[in-house]
């Protein structure tokens, strides 16, 4: 689809990757950009239409879908990141991860797919992660939720193809955002993440791999896992 003239809604637009999506959508000529956040007062992007949205709250999603009934492009970016042990720590954070990344984003797809179809078709982007395909110690809840969201993305892509809605899975490693504060490894510019994804939307790409690390992790799935996971021992 063409970005120019589209009507887009981006979740988690108040910072990081979501903010870069909203800015670049405007720069590429989107007719309207709904910038959403749980705290809409933190969205400071000139030219967007700000909406409150909590993707873990069904009533909030329903209200957003009613207010943004002209959407043709949905960017599911909002997320959280917790740490801890799946085996020994309380499960509250794991449930929050699943409620956000799997159930919350699936609820957004279910709410906005009929809207996009009614408006003549369009696209959905689910911001995933290299952690859809691997895990390192302490990332179990996040990785499990992203893995579930990855295959959910594959499933809804098949279901929505006949309705004129393309579905993109966007994978990246660490991005230079607030959520990665304190991380000392290589990080990708969030503006590059948004650019790669929107280029992919215009090209009809089912999957966009942003960085070399994500490509390496995906390639490792064709091999035995022992060698890959030895680096985390």
XYZ file of C-alpha atoms in Angstrom, residues 7-23 25 32-40 42-43 45 48-57 60-65 68 71 73-80 99-112 116 123-128 146 149 152 170 177 179 193-194 197-198:
87
model
C -4.780 7.059 7.648
C -2.585 5.472 10.304
C -2.898 4.651 13.986
C 0.238 3.987 16.037
C 0.149 2.565 19.553
C 2.728 3.661 22.120
C 3.430 6.914 20.268
C 4.708 8.939 23.185
C 8.332 7.768 22.854
C 10.803 5.445 21.191
C 9.915 3.507 18.065
C 6.251 4.515 18.162
C 7.122 8.195 18.112
C 9.430 7.648 15.108
C 6.641 5.819 13.290
C 4.242 8.718 13.799
C 6.777 11.320 12.660
C 4.192 8.668 8.582
C -3.877 11.568 9.160
C -1.941 9.941 11.996
C -3.594 8.926 15.229
C -0.889 8.896 17.892
C -2.053 6.878 20.892
C -0.695 6.251 24.366
C -1.892 5.263 27.810
C -0.827 8.770 28.840
C -1.816 10.877 25.834
C 2.979 12.794 26.816
C 2.519 12.768 23.024
C 4.260 15.390 17.896
C -0.967 14.180 14.814
C -4.378 13.488 16.324
C -3.835 12.245 19.863
C -6.006 9.479 21.333
C -5.861 7.746 24.719
C -5.416 3.996 24.384
C -4.552 1.139 26.714
C -4.283 -2.033 24.636
C -4.891 -4.202 27.710
C -8.323 -2.601 28.242
C -10.284 1.584 25.614
C -9.735 -0.368 22.389
C -13.432 -0.164 21.477
C -13.414 3.600 22.041
C -10.298 4.043 19.906
C -11.750 1.996 17.041
C -10.534 6.309 14.451
C -7.888 3.955 9.683
C -2.841 1.322 8.536
C -2.444 0.011 12.083
C 0.973 -0.082 13.770
C 0.916 -2.269 16.897
C 3.982 -0.937 18.678
C 2.994 -0.548 22.352
C 4.772 -2.926 24.676
C 6.475 -3.587 27.986
C -1.727 -9.561 28.242
C 0.151 -6.826 26.389
C 2.018 -8.468 23.534
C -0.315 -11.340 22.704
C -3.822 -10.599 23.976
C -3.560 -6.822 23.672
C -2.240 -6.826 20.133
C -4.671 -9.554 19.068
C -7.502 -7.430 20.476
C -6.247 -4.490 18.405
C -6.197 -6.629 15.262
C -9.719 -7.883 15.946
C -10.995 -4.343 16.546
C -9.323 -2.651 13.582
C -9.515 -1.326 7.609
C -2.069 -3.036 6.338
C -1.221 -3.970 9.906
C 2.306 -3.895 11.369
C 3.108 -5.909 14.494
C 6.366 -4.801 16.109
C 8.008 -8.050 17.173
C 6.857 -12.207 21.528
C 2.738 -12.732 19.002
C -0.351 -14.881 15.948
C 8.764 -6.478 12.230
C 15.062 3.734 23.338
C 13.140 0.741 27.441
C 13.298 0.703 12.520
C 10.344 2.837 11.447
C 8.990 -1.134 8.394
C 7.261 1.546 6.323
